[in-house]
Coordinates of C-alpha atoms and ligand atoms in Angstrom, one line a residue:
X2 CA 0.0 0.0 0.0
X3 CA 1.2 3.7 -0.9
X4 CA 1.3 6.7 1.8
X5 CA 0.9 9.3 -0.6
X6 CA -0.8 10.3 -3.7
X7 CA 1.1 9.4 -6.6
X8 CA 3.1 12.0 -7.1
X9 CA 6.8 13.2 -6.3
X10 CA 8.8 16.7 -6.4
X11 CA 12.6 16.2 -6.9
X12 CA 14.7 19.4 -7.5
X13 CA 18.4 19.5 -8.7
X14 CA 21.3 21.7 -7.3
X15 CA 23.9 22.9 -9.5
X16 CA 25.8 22.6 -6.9
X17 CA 25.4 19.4 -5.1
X18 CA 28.2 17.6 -7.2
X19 CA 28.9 14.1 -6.4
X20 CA 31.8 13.8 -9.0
X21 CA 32.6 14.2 -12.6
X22 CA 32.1 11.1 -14.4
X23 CA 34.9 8.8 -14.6
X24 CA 33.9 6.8 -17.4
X25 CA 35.0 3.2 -15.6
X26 CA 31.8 3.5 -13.8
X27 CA 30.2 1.6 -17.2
X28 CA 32.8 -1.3 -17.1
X29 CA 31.9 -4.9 -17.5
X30 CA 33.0 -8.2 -16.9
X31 CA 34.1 -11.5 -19.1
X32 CA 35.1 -14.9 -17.5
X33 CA 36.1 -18.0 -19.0
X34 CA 32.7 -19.3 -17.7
X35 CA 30.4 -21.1 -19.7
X36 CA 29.4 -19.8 -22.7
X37 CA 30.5 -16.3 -22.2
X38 CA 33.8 -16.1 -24.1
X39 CA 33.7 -19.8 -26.2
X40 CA 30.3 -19.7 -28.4
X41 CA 29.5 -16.1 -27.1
X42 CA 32.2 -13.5 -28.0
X43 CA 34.6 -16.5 -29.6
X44 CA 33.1 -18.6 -32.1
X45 CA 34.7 -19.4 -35.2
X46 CA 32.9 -20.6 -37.9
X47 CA 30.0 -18.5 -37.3
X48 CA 29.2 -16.3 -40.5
X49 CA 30.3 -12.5 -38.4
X50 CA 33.6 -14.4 -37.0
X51 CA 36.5 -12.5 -38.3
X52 CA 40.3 -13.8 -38.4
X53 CA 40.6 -13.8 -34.4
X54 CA 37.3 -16.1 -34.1
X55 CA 35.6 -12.9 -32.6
X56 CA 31.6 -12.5 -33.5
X57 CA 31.7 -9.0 -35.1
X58 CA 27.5 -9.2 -34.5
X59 CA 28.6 -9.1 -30.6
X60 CA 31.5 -6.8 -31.0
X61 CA 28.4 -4.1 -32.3
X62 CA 25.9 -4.7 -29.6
X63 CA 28.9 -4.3 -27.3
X64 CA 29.5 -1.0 -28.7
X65 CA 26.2 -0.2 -28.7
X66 CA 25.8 -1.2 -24.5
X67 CA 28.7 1.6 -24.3
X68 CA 30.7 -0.5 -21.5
X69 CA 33.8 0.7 -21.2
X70 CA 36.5 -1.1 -18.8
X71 CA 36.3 -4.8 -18.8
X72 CA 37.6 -7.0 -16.4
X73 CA 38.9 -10.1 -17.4
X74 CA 39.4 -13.4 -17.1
X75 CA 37.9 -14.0 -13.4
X76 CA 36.0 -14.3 -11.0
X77 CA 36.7 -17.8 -10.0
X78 CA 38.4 -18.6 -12.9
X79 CA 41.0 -17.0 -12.3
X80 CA 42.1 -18.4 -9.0
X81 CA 43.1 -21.8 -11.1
X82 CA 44.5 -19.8 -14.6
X83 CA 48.1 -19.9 -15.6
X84 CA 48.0 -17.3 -17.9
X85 CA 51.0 -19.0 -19.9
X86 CA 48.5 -22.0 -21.3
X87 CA 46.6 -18.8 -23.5
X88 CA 49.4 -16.8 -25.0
X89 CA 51.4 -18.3 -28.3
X90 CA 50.7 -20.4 -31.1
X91 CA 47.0 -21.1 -30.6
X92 CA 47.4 -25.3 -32.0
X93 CA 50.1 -25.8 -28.8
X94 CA 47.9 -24.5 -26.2
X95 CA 46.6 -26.7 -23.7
X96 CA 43.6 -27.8 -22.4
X97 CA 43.0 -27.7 -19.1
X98 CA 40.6 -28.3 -16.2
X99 CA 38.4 -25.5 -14.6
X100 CA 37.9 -26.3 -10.9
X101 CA 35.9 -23.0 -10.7
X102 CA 33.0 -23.9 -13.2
X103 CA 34.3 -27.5 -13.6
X104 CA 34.5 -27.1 -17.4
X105 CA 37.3 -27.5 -20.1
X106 CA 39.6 -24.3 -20.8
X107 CA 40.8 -25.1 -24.2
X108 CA 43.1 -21.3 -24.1
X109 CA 42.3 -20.6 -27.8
X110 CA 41.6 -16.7 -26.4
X111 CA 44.6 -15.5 -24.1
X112 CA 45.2 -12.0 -23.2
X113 CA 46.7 -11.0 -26.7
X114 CA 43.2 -12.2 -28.5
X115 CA 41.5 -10.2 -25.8
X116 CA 43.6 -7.1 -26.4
X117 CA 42.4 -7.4 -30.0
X118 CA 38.9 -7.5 -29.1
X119 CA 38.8 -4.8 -26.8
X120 CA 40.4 -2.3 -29.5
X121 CA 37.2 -3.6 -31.4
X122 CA 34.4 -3.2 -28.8
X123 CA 36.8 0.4 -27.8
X124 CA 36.8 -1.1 -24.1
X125 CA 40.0 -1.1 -22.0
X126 CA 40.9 -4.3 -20.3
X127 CA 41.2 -4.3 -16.4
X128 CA 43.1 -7.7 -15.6
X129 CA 43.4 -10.2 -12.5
X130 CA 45.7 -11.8 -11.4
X131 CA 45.9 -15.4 -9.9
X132 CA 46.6 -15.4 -6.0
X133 CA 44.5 -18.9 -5.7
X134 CA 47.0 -21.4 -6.9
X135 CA 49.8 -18.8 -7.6
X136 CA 51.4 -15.5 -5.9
X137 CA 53.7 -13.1 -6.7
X138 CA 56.0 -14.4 -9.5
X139 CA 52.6 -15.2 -12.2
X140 CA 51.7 -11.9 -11.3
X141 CA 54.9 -10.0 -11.8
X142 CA 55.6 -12.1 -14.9
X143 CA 52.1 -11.2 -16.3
X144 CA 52.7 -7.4 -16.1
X145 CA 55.7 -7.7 -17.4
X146 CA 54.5 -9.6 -20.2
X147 CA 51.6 -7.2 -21.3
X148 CA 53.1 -3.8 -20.5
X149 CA 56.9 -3.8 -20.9
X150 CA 57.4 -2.0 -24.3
X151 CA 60.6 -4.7 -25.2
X152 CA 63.7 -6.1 -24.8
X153 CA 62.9 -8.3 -21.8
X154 CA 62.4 -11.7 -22.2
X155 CA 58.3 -12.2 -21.7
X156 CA 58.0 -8.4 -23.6
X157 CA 60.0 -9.8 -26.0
X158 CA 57.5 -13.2 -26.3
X159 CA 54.7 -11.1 -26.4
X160 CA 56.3 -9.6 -29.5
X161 CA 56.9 -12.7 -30.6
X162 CA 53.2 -13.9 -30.5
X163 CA 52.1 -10.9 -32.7
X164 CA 51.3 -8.3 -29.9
X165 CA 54.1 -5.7 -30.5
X166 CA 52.7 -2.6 -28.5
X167 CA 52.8 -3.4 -25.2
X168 CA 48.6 -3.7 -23.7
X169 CA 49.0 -1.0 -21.4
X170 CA 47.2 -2.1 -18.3
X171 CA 46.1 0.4 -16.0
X172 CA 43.4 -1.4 -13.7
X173 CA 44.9 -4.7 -11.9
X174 CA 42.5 -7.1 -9.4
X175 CA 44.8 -9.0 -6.4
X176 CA 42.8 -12.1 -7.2
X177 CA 39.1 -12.7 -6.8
X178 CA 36.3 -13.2 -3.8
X179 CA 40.0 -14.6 -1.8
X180 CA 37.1 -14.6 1.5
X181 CA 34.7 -17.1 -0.5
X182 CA 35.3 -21.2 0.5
X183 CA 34.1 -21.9 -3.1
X184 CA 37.2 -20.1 -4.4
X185 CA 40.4 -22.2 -5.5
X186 CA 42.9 -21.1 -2.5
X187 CA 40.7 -19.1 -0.2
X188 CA 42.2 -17.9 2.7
X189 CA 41.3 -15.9 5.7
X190 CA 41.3 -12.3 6.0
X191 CA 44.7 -12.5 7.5
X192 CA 46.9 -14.3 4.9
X193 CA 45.1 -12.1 1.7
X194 CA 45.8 -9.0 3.2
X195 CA 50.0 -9.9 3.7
X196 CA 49.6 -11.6 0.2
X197 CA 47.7 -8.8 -1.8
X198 CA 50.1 -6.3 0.5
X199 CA 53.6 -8.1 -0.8
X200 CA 51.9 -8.5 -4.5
X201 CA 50.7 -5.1 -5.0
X202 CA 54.3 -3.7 -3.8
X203 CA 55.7 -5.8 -6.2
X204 CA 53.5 -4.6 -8.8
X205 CA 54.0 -1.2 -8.2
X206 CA 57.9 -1.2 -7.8
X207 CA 57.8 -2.7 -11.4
X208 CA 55.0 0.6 -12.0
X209 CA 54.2 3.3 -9.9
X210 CA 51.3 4.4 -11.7
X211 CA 48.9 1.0 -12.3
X212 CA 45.8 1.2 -10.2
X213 CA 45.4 -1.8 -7.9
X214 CA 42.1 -3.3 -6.5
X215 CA 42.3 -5.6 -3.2
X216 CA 39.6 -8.4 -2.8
X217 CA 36.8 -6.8 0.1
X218 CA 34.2 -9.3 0.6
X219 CA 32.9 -11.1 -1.7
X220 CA 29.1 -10.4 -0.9
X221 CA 27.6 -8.1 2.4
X222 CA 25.8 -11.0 3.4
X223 CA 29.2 -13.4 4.6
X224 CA 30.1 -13.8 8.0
X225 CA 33.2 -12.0 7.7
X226 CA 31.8 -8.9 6.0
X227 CA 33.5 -5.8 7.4
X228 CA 35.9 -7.7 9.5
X229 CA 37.3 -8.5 6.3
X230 CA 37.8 -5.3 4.7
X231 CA 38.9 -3.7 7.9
X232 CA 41.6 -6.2 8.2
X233 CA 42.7 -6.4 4.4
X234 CA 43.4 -3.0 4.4
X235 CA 45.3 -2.7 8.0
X236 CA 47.9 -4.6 5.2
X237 CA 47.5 -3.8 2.1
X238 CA 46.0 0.0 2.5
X239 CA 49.6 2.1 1.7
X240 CA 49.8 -0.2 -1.8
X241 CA 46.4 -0.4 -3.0
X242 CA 44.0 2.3 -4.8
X243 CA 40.7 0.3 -4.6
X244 CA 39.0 -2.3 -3.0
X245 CA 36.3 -4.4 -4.6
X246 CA 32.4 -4.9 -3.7
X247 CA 30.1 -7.5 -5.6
X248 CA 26.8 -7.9 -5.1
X249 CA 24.3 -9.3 -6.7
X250 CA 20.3 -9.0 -6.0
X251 CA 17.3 -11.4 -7.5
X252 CA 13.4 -11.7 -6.8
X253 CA 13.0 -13.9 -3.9
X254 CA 9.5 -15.4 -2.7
X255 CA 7.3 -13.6 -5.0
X256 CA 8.1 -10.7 -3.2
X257 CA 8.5 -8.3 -5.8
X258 CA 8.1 -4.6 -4.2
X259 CA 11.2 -5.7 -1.8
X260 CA 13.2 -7.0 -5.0
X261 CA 12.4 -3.3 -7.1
X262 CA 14.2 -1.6 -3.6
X263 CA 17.5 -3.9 -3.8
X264 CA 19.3 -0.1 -4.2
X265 CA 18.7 0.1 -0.3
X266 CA 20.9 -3.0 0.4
X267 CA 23.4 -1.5 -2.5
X268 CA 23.8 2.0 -0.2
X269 CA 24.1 0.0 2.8
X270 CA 27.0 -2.2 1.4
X271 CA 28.6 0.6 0.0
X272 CA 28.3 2.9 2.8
X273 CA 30.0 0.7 5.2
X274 CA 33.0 -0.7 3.1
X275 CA 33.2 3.5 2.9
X276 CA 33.2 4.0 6.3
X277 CA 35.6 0.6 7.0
X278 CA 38.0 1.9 4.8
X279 CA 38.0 5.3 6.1
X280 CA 38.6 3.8 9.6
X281 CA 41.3 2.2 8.6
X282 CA 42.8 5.6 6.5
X283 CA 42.6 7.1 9.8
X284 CA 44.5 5.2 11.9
X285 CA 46.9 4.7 9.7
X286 CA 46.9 8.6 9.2
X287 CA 47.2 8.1 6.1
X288 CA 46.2 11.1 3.8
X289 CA 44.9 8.8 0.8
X290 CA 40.9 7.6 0.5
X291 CA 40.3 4.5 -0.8
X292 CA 38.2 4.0 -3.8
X293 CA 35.3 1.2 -4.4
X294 CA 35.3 -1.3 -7.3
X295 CA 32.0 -2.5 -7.4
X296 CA 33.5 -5.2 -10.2
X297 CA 30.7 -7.1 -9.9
X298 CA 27.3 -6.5 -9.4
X299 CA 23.6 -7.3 -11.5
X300 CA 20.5 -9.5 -10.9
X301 CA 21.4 -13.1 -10.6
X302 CA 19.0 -15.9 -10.2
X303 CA 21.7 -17.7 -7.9
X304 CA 18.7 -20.2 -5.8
X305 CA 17.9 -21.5 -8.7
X306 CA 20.8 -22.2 -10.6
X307 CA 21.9 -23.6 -6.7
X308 CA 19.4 -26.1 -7.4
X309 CA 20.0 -27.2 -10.7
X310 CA 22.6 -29.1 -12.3
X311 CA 24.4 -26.8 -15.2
X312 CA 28.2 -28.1 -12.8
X313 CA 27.8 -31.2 -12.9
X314 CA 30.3 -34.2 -13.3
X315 CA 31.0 -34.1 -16.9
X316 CA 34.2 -31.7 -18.0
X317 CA 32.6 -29.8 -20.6
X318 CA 33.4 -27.4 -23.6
X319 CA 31.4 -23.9 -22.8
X320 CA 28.6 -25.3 -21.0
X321 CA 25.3 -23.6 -20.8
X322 CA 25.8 -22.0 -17.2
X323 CA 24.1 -19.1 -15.3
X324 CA 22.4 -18.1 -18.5
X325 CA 19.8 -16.0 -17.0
X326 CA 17.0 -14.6 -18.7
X327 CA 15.9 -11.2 -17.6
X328 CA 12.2 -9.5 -17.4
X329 CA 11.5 -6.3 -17.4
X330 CA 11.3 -6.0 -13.5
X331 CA 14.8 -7.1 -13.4
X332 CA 16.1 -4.2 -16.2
X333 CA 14.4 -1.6 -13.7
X334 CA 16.4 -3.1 -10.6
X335 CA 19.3 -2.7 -13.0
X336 CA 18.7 0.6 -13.7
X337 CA 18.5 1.7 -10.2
X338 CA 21.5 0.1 -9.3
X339 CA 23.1 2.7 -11.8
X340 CA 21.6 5.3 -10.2
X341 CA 22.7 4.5 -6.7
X342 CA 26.3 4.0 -8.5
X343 CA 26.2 7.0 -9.6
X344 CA 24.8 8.9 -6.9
X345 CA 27.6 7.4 -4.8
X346 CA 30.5 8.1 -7.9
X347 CA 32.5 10.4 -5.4
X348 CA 33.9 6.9 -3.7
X349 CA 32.5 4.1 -6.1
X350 CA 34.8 5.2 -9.2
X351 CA 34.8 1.8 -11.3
X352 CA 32.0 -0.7 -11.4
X353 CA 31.9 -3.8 -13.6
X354 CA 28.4 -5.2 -14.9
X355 CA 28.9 -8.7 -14.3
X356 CA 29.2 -10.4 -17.0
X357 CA 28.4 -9.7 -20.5
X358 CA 27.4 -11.8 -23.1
X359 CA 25.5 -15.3 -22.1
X360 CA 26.4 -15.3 -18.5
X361 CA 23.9 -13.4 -16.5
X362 CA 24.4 -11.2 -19.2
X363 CA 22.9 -8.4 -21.4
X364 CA 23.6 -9.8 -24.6
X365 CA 22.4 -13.4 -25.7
X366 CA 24.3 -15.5 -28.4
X367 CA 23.2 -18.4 -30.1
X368 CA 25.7 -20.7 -31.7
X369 CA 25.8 -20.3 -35.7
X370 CA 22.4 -17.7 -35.1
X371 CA 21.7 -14.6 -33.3
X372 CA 22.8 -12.2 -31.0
X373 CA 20.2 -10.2 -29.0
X374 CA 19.9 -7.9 -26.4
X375 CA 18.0 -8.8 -22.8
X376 CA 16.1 -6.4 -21.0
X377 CA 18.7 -5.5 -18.9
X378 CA 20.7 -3.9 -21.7
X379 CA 18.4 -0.6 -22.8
X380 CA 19.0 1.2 -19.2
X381 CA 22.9 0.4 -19.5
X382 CA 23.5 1.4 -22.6
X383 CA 21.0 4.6 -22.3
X384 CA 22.7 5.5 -19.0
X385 CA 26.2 5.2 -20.6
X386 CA 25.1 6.9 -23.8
X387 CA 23.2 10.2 -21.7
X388 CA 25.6 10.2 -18.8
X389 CA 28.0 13.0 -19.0
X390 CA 30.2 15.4 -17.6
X391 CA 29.2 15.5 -13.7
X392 CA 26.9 13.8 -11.2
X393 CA 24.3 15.7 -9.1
X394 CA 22.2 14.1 -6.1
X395 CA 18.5 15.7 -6.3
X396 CA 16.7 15.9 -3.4
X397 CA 14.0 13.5 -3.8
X398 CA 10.2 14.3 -1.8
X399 CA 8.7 11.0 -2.5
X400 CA 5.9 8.9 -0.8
X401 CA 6.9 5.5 0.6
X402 CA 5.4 1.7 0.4
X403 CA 5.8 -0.9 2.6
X404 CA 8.7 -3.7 1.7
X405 CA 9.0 -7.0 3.6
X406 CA 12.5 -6.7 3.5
X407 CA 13.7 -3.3 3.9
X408 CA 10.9 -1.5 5.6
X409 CA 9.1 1.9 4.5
X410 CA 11.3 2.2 0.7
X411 CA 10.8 5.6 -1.1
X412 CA 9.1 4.9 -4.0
X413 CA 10.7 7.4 -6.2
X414 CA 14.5 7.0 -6.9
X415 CA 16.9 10.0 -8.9
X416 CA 19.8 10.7 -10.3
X417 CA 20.8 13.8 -12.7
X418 CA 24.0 14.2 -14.7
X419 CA 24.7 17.8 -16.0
X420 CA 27.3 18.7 -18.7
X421 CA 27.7 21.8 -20.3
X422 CA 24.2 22.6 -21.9
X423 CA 23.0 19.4 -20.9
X424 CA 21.7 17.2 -18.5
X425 CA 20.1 13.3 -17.8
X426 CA 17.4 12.6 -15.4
X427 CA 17.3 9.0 -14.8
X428 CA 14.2 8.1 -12.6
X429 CA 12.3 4.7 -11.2
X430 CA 9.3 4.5 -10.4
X431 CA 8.9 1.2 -7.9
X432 CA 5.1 1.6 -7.2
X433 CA 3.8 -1.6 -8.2
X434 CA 0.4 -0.4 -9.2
X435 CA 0.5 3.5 -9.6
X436 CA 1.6 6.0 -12.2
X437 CA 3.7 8.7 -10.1
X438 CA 3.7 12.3 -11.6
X439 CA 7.5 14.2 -11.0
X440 CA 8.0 17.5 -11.3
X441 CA 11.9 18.1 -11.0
X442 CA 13.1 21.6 -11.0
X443 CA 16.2 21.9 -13.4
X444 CA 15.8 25.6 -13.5
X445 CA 19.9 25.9 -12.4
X446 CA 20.9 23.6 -15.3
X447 CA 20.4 25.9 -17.8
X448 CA 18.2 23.6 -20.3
X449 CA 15.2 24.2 -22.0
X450 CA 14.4 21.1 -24.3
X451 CA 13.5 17.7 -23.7
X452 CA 15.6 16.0 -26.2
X453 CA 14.8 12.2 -25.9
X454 CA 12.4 11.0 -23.0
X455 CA 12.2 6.5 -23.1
X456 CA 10.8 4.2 -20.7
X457 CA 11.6 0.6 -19.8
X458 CA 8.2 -0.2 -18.5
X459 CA 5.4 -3.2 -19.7
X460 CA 2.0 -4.2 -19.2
X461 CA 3.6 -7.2 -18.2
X462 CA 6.5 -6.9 -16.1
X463 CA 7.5 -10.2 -16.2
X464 CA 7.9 -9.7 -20.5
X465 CA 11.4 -11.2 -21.6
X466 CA 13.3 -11.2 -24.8
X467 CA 14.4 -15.1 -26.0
X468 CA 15.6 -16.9 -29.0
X469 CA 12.3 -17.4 -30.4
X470 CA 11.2 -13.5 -29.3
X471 CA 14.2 -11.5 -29.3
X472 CA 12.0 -8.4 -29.6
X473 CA 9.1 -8.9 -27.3
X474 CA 10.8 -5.9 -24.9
X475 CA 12.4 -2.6 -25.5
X476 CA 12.8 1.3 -25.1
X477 CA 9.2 2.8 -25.4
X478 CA 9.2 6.4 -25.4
X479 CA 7.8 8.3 -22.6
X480 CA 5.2 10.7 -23.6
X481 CA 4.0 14.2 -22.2
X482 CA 7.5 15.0 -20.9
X483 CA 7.6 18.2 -20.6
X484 CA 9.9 20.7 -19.5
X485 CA 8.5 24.5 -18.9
X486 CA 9.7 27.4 -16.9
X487 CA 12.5 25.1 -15.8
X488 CA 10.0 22.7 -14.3
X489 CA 10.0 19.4 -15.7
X490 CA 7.0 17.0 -15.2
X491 CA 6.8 13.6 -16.4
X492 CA 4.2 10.4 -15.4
X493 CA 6.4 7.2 -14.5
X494 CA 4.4 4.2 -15.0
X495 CA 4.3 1.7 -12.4
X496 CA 7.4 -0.8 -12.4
X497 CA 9.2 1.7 -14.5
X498 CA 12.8 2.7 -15.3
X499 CA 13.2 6.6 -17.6
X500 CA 15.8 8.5 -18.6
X501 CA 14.9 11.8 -20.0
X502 CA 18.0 14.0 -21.7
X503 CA 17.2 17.8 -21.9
X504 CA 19.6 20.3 -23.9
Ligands
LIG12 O1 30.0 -13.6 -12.0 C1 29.9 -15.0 -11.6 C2 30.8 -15.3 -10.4 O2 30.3 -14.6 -9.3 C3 32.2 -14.9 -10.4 O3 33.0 -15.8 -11.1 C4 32.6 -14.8 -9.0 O4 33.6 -13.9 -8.7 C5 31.3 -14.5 -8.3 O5 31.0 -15.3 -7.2

């Protein structure tokens, strides 16, 4: 049940700037997991592959999604990877097991096929490293294998195996989710911090200038969250930049108005890794604040694939696994987890959609066929696309409904960006049966037109796009924006995600 009638007043600052907009807030994620590089970005033989094997129909929607850093090759993965097995001639590459997805790797894409694809999608790579199975040494040797220019002996290989600029590299992870028992050489708290502590020195003697992200917990819901960060970064806080947050949020129960408020657990999660690490910057009197990494985060419908067999016994070639298929309720939680990454953008500086094509992912492959986009997709790419030049947090006057989970939730949810002549309101409405009517006052913006107003919004919010309806949902406009006197006013549907961009 509402509190209020359905209406909201929002009004916008010019001067409440949360941070200019570092574009590594749009990043994404690709594992060796399932089919998410073999048979989704990687298959050749299909009639768009081009010389590398890459599917150039992918390589557009990525462009199209506008993700920008991707991080690569784990999550679990890459706690059992020896990144040796995927650089070189391709035929003498071997196959190994995957502990982490119990699959077959087969290495036919390393990190110099990656490279290759990323200067195609225009994404930057943002790499782990393996401190499951391996330490210091793979690391070292990785970096210098990507970004010494030459003349040392794996710069020189790289050469050798076609690459000869060197990949550049800015973003490194110290390993993946290191607090998680499922992960291949999890350790406590403890042991990751001196680890990620020794590696990152390492890393940074060989480069002052890479940006290093420490493991923090691997979800707000273990045992050890906050103890964890608190005592990674009493090690590791003088050598690292970041430190990571994943989270990832699905209907539960039927209970759908809690799910369309997973944003709430989002700020709590980020609030206190924020004020961990600021605890520890303080007794360490250490002048430096800590950025967040949220490298993973997006619906997943983790109960059920719990419950169903997709790891099974069988060591498998790109196995269908976590290939969720999202409604239009889930593209609206998406879209307000942007917002609340945005909103927070003065501390949360990088964020990776995880993952990105087959694996609870935005874009959908089918081997030989099609590539399509999800419902999740349109409020990315729209939020990439309008996003520009600084963040502003509007102060939001919104009624409330009642949520099983997190109490009273606001039912309204902002964010506006603002950039020299124009500006992005990004709205949801989470009312499950009421239109809301917003006025927002972006009289200090200095616009006057609404230039593009769409919704992500359906009679049925359950709607999906699939192989056999790859259409059924997309970007409807949103009609009777209007923007007058420096008062804009627009009618959210119920279950709704908008962006409006005014000039
Ligand atoms: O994104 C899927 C998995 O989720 C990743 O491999 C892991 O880091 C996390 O648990």
């Amino acid at each position: 049940m509402t509190t209020s009638p359905a209406t909201a007043r929002i009004s916008v600052d010019r001067e409440a700037v949360v941070a200019p907009i570092d574009r590594r807030i749009f990043g994404s994620f690709v594992e060796h997991l399932g089919r998410c590089v073999y048979d989704g970005i990687y298959e050749p033989g299909h009639p768009t592959a081009n010389e590398d094997g890459f599917r150039l129909d992918v390589v557009d929607l990525v462009r199209e999604l506008g993700s920008t850093t991707i991080r690569y090759p784990g999550g679990n993965f890459v706690s059992g990877f020896r990144w040796e097995d995927s650089v070189g001639p391709r035929d003498q590459r071997p196959v190994r097991r995957d502990l982490a997805w119990h699959s077959l790797e087969t290495n036919q894409v390393g990190v110099d096929e990656f490279s290759r694809w990323l200067k195609l999608t225009g994404s930057e790579l943002m790499m782990a490293v393996n401190l499951g199975t391996r330490g210091i040494e793979a690391a070292l040797d990785l970096l210098e294998y990507c970004n010494h220019p030459s003349g040392t002996a794996l710069s020189d290989q790289r050469i050798a195996n076609g690459s000869p600029e060197p990949h550049d590299i800015r973003m490194w992870c110290l390993g993946n989710e290191m607090d998680g028992p499922w992960q291949t050489g999890y350790m406590t708290a403890e042991d990751y911090g001196k680890l990620a502590a020794r590696t990152a020195q390492a890393m940074k003697a060989a480069d002052r200038s890479l940006e290093l992200v420490v493991c923090g917990s691997s979800g707000s819901s273990m045992p050890t969250f906050g103890d964890w960060e608190r005592t990674v970064l009493e090690h590791a806080y003088d050598h690292v930049d970041f430190i990571s947050c994943h989270a990832y949020y699905q209907e539960r129960g039927g209970d759908l108005g809690s799910y369309l408020a997973s944003s709430i657990d989002m700020q709590y999660f980020i609030e206190t890794v924020v004020s961990t690490a600021d605890h520890v910057g303080n007794k360490l009197k250490s002048k430096k604040k800590i950025k967040l990494s949220f490298d993973e985060w997006n619906i997943w419908y983790l109960d059920e694939h719990r419950e169903s067999d997709e790891v099974n016994d069988e060591w498998r070639y790109a196995p269908r696994q976590l290939e969720d298929v999202y409604s239009v309720a889930d593209a609206v939680v998406l879209g307000n987890l942007m917002i609340t990454l945005l909103r927070n953008h003065d501390r949360v500086a990088s964020a990776s959609l995880a993952q990105l094509v087959n694996v609870i992912a935005p874009i959908m492959t089918e081997p030989g066929g099609a590539a399509w986009r999800q419902t999740t997709f349109f409020p990315f790419s729209v939020t990439s696309r309008l996003a520009r030049g600084e963040v502003l947090k509007p102060r939001i006057d919104a009624g409330t409904y009642a949520t099983a989970v997190y109490g009273d939730a606001p039912l309204v949810d902002s964010v506006v960006t603002v950039d020299d002549g124009a500006a992005a309101v990004f709205l949801v409405n989470r009312s499950l049966t009421d239109p809301i009517t917003v006025t927002v006052d972006v009289s200090e913006l200095g616009v006057d037109t609404v230039a593009e107003a769409v919704t992500m919004w359906d009679d049925d919010v359950y709607a999906k796009n699939t192989l056999a309806d790859q259409e059924r949902v997309g970007l409807k406009t949103l009609d009777g924006a209007v923007l007058d006197g420096g008062m804009l006013t627009v009618t959210l549907p119920p279950v709704s995600w908008s962006a409006i961009s005014l000039a």
